[in-house]
Amino acid sequence: MDFKYQTVKEVYETFLADTESTIPSELKTKYLGKKGKVKQLLKDVGEKPKDERANFGKEINTLKHFIENKIGQLSVQTKAKFSQDQIDVTAPFDINTSQENKPKLLNKVGSKHILNQELENILNVFEKMGFDIEESRQIDDDYNMFTALNFPIGHPARDNWDTFWTEEGYIPPAHTSTMQNRVLKSYKIPIRVVVPGRCFRNEATDASHEHTLHQIEGVYVDKDISMGDMFGVIKEFLEGIFEANLQIKIQTGYFPFTEPSAEIMISCPFCKTRGCNICSYSGWIEIMGCGMVHPNVLREGCIDPEEYTGFAWGFGLDRVVMMKYGIDDIRKLHSGELEFLDQF
Ligand code: PHE
């Protein structure tokens, strides 16, 4: 292009040089933006002698159109180039295996954490059995965690749950039973609800203890519900979860919110009671606590214990995952170690 005015010519030439190395969006700001070079040229129009202003203005307009067209062409070319190279700017880089400082694209995408995979399986089993699902919460209060669950104030059982407290007196729940009162109050009888949730305990961590764990609570209330119903339901869902014919052993237990209370042992799904390192060579694994909902808990949930009965249970999701997949250290589940997570 041939420009008569020196200042217009200069802008034209620098623009051409810039197109070699500058990306279209930056060219646009530099030349066509509010403080861009074309706007600056326009400011000079008034300084030209009157009879030259029209010609000078025309040249600037020609240049402006040229620049607009060129930037338009360049952005189309850039987009085409990116899609040809199939660059996915959102793809993760594997920094560790980079060679010659070039980041290498990971050749696989992420996957669902094994805890979430298994949680989905388990909730599926319960949904097929007609249960509703109510998620637990991550911060609660003394009333729901203890008082509504028949823990009298000052009762030593309050110490059994290694509870964290905030300075304001709130509680990151130590078990999903913290939701029982809400479930009893907000669902209509017959109640069949499972409550998955994250729990927190002030524990020294080791291979089988973590400060953060996951439980799945169940609450079942109706007329004439007996312990027989409880064991029948528990056996059915445990078989659904472990996809195996299990033997169940029951031993008495104690929870302030159930009476009678029980602990459920299952025949070790790995060695079928022959004894192995997962069940500490006993052939049995303690899997959960359960019991008939205490009349005081029903009453506190606005349900008449003379008319209705029910049962509840709580088991650890992390435990189930460890047993199903032969994981020997609970801390691995929260480790974020890719080598471990990639196995699932
Ligand atoms: N919340 C109890 C625990 O964390 C388990 C449980 C739930 C026992 C419901 C009885 C009924 O150990």
Coordinates of C-alpha atoms and ligand atoms in Angstrom, one line a residue:
M1 CA 0.0 0.0 0.0
D2 CA 1.1 3.5 -0.8
F3 CA 0.6 6.2 1.8
K4 CA 1.4 9.9 1.1
Y5 CA 1.6 11.0 4.7
Q6 CA 4.7 10.0 6.6
T7 CA 2.9 9.4 10.0
V8 CA 0.3 7.1 8.3
K9 CA 3.0 5.2 6.5
E10 CA 4.9 4.7 9.7
V11 CA 1.9 3.2 11.5
Y12 CA 1.3 1.0 8.4
E13 CA 4.9 -0.3 8.4
T14 CA 5.1 -1.0 12.2
F15 CA 1.8 -2.8 11.9
L16 CA 3.1 -5.1 9.1
A17 CA 6.2 -5.9 11.2
D18 CA 4.0 -6.6 14.3
T19 CA 1.8 -9.1 12.4
E20 CA 4.9 -11.4 12.3
S21 CA 5.1 -11.7 16.1
T22 CA 2.0 -10.4 17.8
I23 CA -1.3 -12.2 18.4
P24 CA -4.4 -10.8 16.8
S25 CA -6.1 -9.7 20.1
E26 CA -3.0 -7.7 21.0
L27 CA -2.7 -6.1 17.6
K28 CA -6.3 -5.0 18.0
T29 CA -5.6 -3.2 21.2
K30 CA -2.4 -1.7 20.0
Y31 CA -3.8 -0.3 16.7
L32 CA -7.5 -0.1 17.0
G33 CA -8.0 0.3 20.7
K34 CA -9.1 3.5 22.5
K35 CA -5.5 4.6 22.9
G36 CA -4.4 2.8 19.8
K37 CA -2.2 4.1 17.1
V38 CA -5.0 4.8 14.6
K39 CA -6.9 6.9 17.2
Q40 CA -3.7 8.9 17.8
L41 CA -3.4 9.6 14.0
L42 CA -7.0 10.9 14.0
K43 CA -6.1 13.4 16.7
D44 CA -3.5 14.9 14.3
V45 CA -6.2 15.7 11.7
G46 CA -7.0 19.0 13.3
E47 CA -3.4 20.1 13.1
K48 CA -3.1 19.7 9.4
P49 CA -3.8 22.7 7.1
K50 CA -7.4 22.9 6.2
D51 CA -7.1 21.8 2.5
E52 CA -5.1 18.7 3.5
R53 CA -7.4 17.4 6.3
A54 CA -9.8 15.5 4.0
N55 CA -7.0 13.6 2.3
F56 CA -5.2 12.9 5.5
G57 CA -8.5 11.6 7.0
K58 CA -9.1 9.4 4.0
E59 CA -5.6 7.8 4.3
I60 CA -6.2 7.1 8.0
N61 CA -9.5 5.4 7.1
T62 CA -7.9 3.3 4.4
L63 CA -5.3 2.2 6.9
K64 CA -7.9 1.5 9.5
H65 CA -9.9 -0.8 7.2
F66 CA -6.7 -2.5 6.1
I67 CA -5.8 -3.2 9.7
E68 CA -9.3 -4.4 10.6
N69 CA -9.3 -6.8 7.7
K70 CA -5.8 -8.1 8.4
I71 CA -6.6 -8.8 12.1
G72 CA -9.8 -10.6 11.0
Q73 CA -7.8 -12.8 8.6
L74 CA -5.1 -13.5 11.2
S75 CA -7.6 -14.6 13.9
V76 CA -9.3 -17.1 11.6
Q77 CA -5.9 -18.5 10.7
T78 CA -4.8 -18.8 14.3
K79 CA -8.0 -20.6 15.3
A80 CA -7.6 -23.0 12.4
K81 CA -4.0 -23.7 13.4
F82 CA -5.0 -24.5 17.0
S83 CA -7.7 -26.9 16.0
Q84 CA -5.3 -28.5 13.5
D85 CA -2.8 -29.1 16.2
Q86 CA -5.6 -30.3 18.5
I87 CA -4.3 -28.3 21.4
D88 CA -6.5 -28.7 24.4
V89 CA -5.6 -25.8 26.7
T90 CA -7.6 -27.4 29.6
A91 CA -5.6 -30.7 29.5
P92 CA -3.5 -31.4 32.5
F93 CA 0.3 -31.5 32.2
D94 CA 2.5 -34.2 33.7
I95 CA 5.2 -32.0 35.1
N96 CA 7.3 -34.8 36.5
T97 CA 7.9 -36.6 33.3
S98 CA 8.6 -33.6 31.2
Q99 CA 11.6 -33.9 29.0
E100 CA 13.7 -31.0 27.8
N101 CA 11.5 -28.8 29.9
K102 CA 8.6 -29.4 27.6
P103 CA 5.5 -30.3 29.5
K104 CA 4.1 -33.6 28.3
L105 CA 0.3 -34.0 28.1
L106 CA -1.1 -36.7 30.3
N107 CA -2.6 -39.4 28.1
K108 CA -5.5 -40.1 30.4
V109 CA -8.1 -38.1 32.1
G110 CA -9.0 -38.3 35.8
S111 CA -11.4 -40.8 37.3
K112 CA -13.9 -40.9 40.2
H113 CA -12.3 -41.6 43.6
I114 CA -12.9 -45.1 44.7
L115 CA -14.9 -43.9 47.8
N116 CA -17.3 -42.1 45.4
Q117 CA -17.5 -45.1 43.1
E118 CA -18.4 -47.3 46.0
L119 CA -20.7 -44.8 47.6
E120 CA -22.7 -44.8 44.3
N121 CA -22.8 -48.6 44.2
I122 CA -24.1 -48.7 47.8
L123 CA -26.7 -46.1 47.4
N124 CA -27.9 -48.0 44.3
V125 CA -28.4 -51.1 46.5
F126 CA -30.5 -49.0 49.0
E127 CA -32.5 -47.3 46.3
K128 CA -33.5 -50.7 44.9
M129 CA -34.7 -51.6 48.4
G130 CA -36.9 -48.5 48.5
F131 CA -34.8 -46.2 50.7
D132 CA -34.6 -42.4 50.3
I133 CA -31.3 -40.6 50.5
E134 CA -30.6 -37.7 52.7
E135 CA -27.1 -36.2 52.8
S136 CA -25.5 -35.5 56.2
R137 CA -23.8 -32.2 57.1
Q138 CA -20.3 -31.2 58.0
I139 CA -21.0 -28.9 60.9
D140 CA -23.7 -29.5 63.5
D141 CA -24.6 -28.8 67.1
D142 CA -24.7 -30.5 70.5
Y143 CA -28.5 -31.0 70.3
N144 CA -28.3 -33.2 67.1
M145 CA -25.0 -34.9 67.9
F146 CA -25.8 -35.8 71.5
T147 CA -29.0 -34.5 73.3
A148 CA -31.5 -35.7 70.7
L149 CA -29.8 -39.0 70.7
N150 CA -30.4 -39.7 74.3
F151 CA -27.0 -38.8 75.6
P152 CA -27.7 -37.1 78.9
I153 CA -25.6 -34.0 79.7
G154 CA -22.4 -35.0 81.4
H155 CA -22.9 -38.7 80.4
P156 CA -19.5 -40.4 79.8
A157 CA -20.7 -41.9 76.5
R158 CA -20.2 -38.4 75.1
D159 CA -16.5 -39.1 75.3
N160 CA -16.7 -42.2 73.2
W161 CA -16.9 -40.4 69.9
D162 CA -13.6 -38.4 69.9
T163 CA -15.5 -35.3 69.0
F164 CA -14.0 -32.1 67.7
W165 CA -15.6 -28.9 68.9
T166 CA -15.3 -25.4 67.5
E167 CA -14.6 -22.5 69.9
E168 CA -18.3 -21.4 69.3
G169 CA -19.5 -24.9 70.5
Y170 CA -20.3 -26.3 67.1
I171 CA -19.4 -29.9 66.1
P172 CA -18.0 -31.4 62.9
P173 CA -20.2 -34.5 63.3
A174 CA -18.4 -37.6 64.6
H175 CA -21.1 -39.9 63.2
T176 CA -24.0 -39.7 60.8
S177 CA -26.4 -40.5 63.6
T178 CA -26.3 -36.7 64.0
M179 CA -29.0 -36.7 61.3
Q180 CA -31.4 -39.1 63.0
N181 CA -33.5 -36.5 64.7
R182 CA -34.0 -34.5 61.5
V183 CA -34.9 -37.6 59.6
L184 CA -37.5 -38.6 62.2
K185 CA -39.0 -35.2 62.2
S186 CA -39.1 -34.5 58.5
Y187 CA -40.0 -37.8 56.9
K188 CA -43.4 -39.4 57.0
I189 CA -43.9 -42.9 58.4
P190 CA -43.0 -45.5 57.0
I191 CA -39.5 -44.0 57.2
R192 CA -36.8 -45.7 55.1
V193 CA -33.9 -43.3 54.8
V194 CA -30.1 -43.7 54.3
V195 CA -27.8 -40.9 55.2
P196 CA -24.3 -40.9 53.7
G197 CA -21.9 -38.3 55.2
R198 CA -18.4 -37.3 56.1
C199 CA -17.5 -37.6 59.8
F200 CA -14.6 -36.3 61.8
R201 CA -12.9 -37.7 64.8
N202 CA -10.1 -36.4 67.0
E203 CA -8.0 -39.6 66.6
A204 CA -4.4 -40.4 66.3
T205 CA -4.2 -41.6 62.8
D206 CA -2.7 -45.0 61.8
A207 CA -3.4 -47.7 59.2
S208 CA -6.9 -48.3 60.4
H209 CA -7.9 -44.8 61.9
E210 CA -8.4 -41.5 60.2
H211 CA -9.6 -38.2 61.4
T212 CA -11.9 -37.9 58.4
L213 CA -14.1 -40.9 57.5
H214 CA -17.4 -41.6 55.8
Q215 CA -20.4 -43.3 57.2
I216 CA -23.7 -44.5 55.9
E217 CA -26.5 -44.3 58.4
G218 CA -29.9 -46.0 58.0
V219 CA -33.2 -45.3 59.8
Y220 CA -36.3 -47.4 59.4
V221 CA -39.5 -46.7 61.3
D222 CA -43.0 -48.2 60.9
K223 CA -45.6 -50.2 62.8
D224 CA -44.5 -53.5 64.3
I225 CA -40.9 -53.4 63.3
S226 CA -38.8 -56.0 65.1
M227 CA -35.1 -57.0 65.5
G228 CA -35.8 -59.7 63.0
D229 CA -36.7 -57.1 60.4
M230 CA -33.5 -55.3 61.2
F231 CA -31.3 -58.3 60.7
G232 CA -33.1 -59.2 57.5
V233 CA -32.6 -55.8 56.0
I234 CA -29.0 -55.6 57.1
K235 CA -28.2 -59.0 55.7
E236 CA -29.8 -58.1 52.4
F237 CA -27.9 -54.9 51.9
L238 CA -24.6 -56.3 53.0
E239 CA -24.9 -59.1 50.5
G240 CA -25.8 -56.5 47.8
I241 CA -22.7 -54.5 48.7
F242 CA -20.3 -57.3 48.9
E243 CA -22.0 -59.3 46.1
A244 CA -21.5 -62.5 48.0
N245 CA -23.3 -64.8 50.3
L246 CA -22.2 -63.7 53.7
Q247 CA -22.6 -65.1 57.1
I248 CA -23.5 -62.6 59.8
K249 CA -22.6 -62.8 63.4
I250 CA -24.3 -60.6 66.0
Q251 CA -22.9 -59.5 69.3
T252 CA -24.4 -57.2 71.8
G253 CA -23.3 -53.6 71.8
Y254 CA -24.0 -50.3 73.5
F255 CA -25.2 -47.0 72.0
P256 CA -27.2 -44.5 74.0
F257 CA -29.6 -44.1 71.0
T258 CA -30.5 -47.7 70.4
E259 CA -31.9 -50.3 72.8
P260 CA -31.1 -53.1 72.4
S261 CA -27.9 -52.4 70.5
A262 CA -25.8 -54.7 68.5
E263 CA -22.6 -55.0 66.6
I264 CA -22.6 -56.9 63.3
M265 CA -19.7 -59.1 62.2
I266 CA -19.5 -60.5 58.7
S267 CA -17.7 -63.6 57.6
C268 CA -14.5 -62.3 56.0
P269 CA -15.2 -62.0 52.3
F270 CA -11.6 -62.7 51.5
C271 CA -10.9 -66.0 53.2
K272 CA -14.5 -67.1 53.9
T273 CA -13.8 -67.5 57.7
R274 CA -10.6 -69.5 57.1
G275 CA -8.6 -66.6 58.5
C276 CA -6.3 -64.1 56.7
N277 CA -4.5 -60.9 57.5
I278 CA -7.4 -58.7 56.6
C279 CA -9.6 -60.2 59.4
S280 CA -6.7 -60.6 61.8
Y281 CA -7.0 -64.4 61.3
S282 CA -10.3 -64.5 63.2
G283 CA -12.4 -65.1 60.1
W284 CA -14.8 -62.3 61.1
I285 CA -14.8 -58.6 60.6
E286 CA -16.8 -56.1 62.7
I287 CA -18.6 -54.0 60.2
M288 CA -21.2 -51.9 61.9
G289 CA -23.3 -50.8 64.9
C290 CA -27.0 -51.0 64.9
G291 CA -30.1 -51.4 67.2
M292 CA -33.7 -50.6 67.8
V293 CA -34.3 -46.9 68.0
H294 CA -34.5 -45.9 71.6
P295 CA -38.0 -44.7 72.7
N296 CA -36.5 -41.4 73.9
V297 CA -35.0 -40.8 70.5
L298 CA -38.4 -41.6 68.8
R299 CA -40.1 -39.2 71.2
E300 CA -37.6 -36.5 70.6
G301 CA -38.3 -37.0 66.9
C302 CA -42.1 -36.4 67.5
I303 CA -42.9 -40.1 67.0
D304 CA -44.9 -42.1 69.6
P305 CA -42.9 -45.1 70.7
E306 CA -46.1 -46.8 71.9
E307 CA -47.3 -46.9 68.3
Y308 CA -44.2 -47.2 66.2
T309 CA -40.8 -48.9 66.4
G310 CA -37.8 -48.8 64.2
F311 CA -34.2 -49.6 63.8
A312 CA -31.0 -47.7 62.8
W313 CA -27.5 -48.6 61.8
G314 CA -24.3 -46.9 60.9
F315 CA -21.3 -48.3 59.0
G316 CA -18.1 -47.0 57.7
L317 CA -17.7 -46.6 53.9
D318 CA -13.9 -46.4 54.1
R319 CA -13.9 -49.8 56.0
V320 CA -16.1 -51.4 53.3
V321 CA -13.9 -50.1 50.5
M322 CA -10.8 -51.4 52.3
M323 CA -12.3 -54.8 52.7
K324 CA -13.7 -55.0 49.2
Y325 CA -10.4 -54.0 47.5
G326 CA -7.9 -55.3 50.0
I327 CA -6.5 -51.9 50.9
D328 CA -4.3 -52.2 54.0
D329 CA -4.0 -48.5 55.1
I330 CA -7.0 -46.2 55.4
R331 CA -4.7 -43.1 55.0
K332 CA -4.2 -44.1 51.4
L333 CA -7.8 -43.1 50.7
H334 CA -7.0 -39.5 51.4
S335 CA -3.5 -39.4 50.2
G336 CA -4.0 -38.1 46.7
E337 CA -1.3 -40.5 45.6
L338 CA -1.8 -41.0 41.9
E339 CA -0.2 -44.4 41.8
F340 CA -2.7 -45.6 44.4
L341 CA -5.8 -43.9 42.8
D342 CA -5.0 -45.0 39.3
Q343 CA -5.6 -48.6 40.2
F344 CA -9.4 -48.0 40.4
Ligands
PHE1 N1 -23.3 -44.0 65.1 C1 -22.7 -45.2 65.6 C2 -21.2 -45.2 65.4 O1 -20.7 -44.2 64.8 C3 -23.3 -46.4 64.7 C4 -24.7 -46.6 65.0 C5 -25.7 -46.0 64.2 C6 -25.2 -47.5 65.9 C7 -27.0 -46.2 64.4 C8 -26.5 -47.7 66.1 C9 -27.4 -47.0 65.3 O2 -20.5 -46.0 65.9

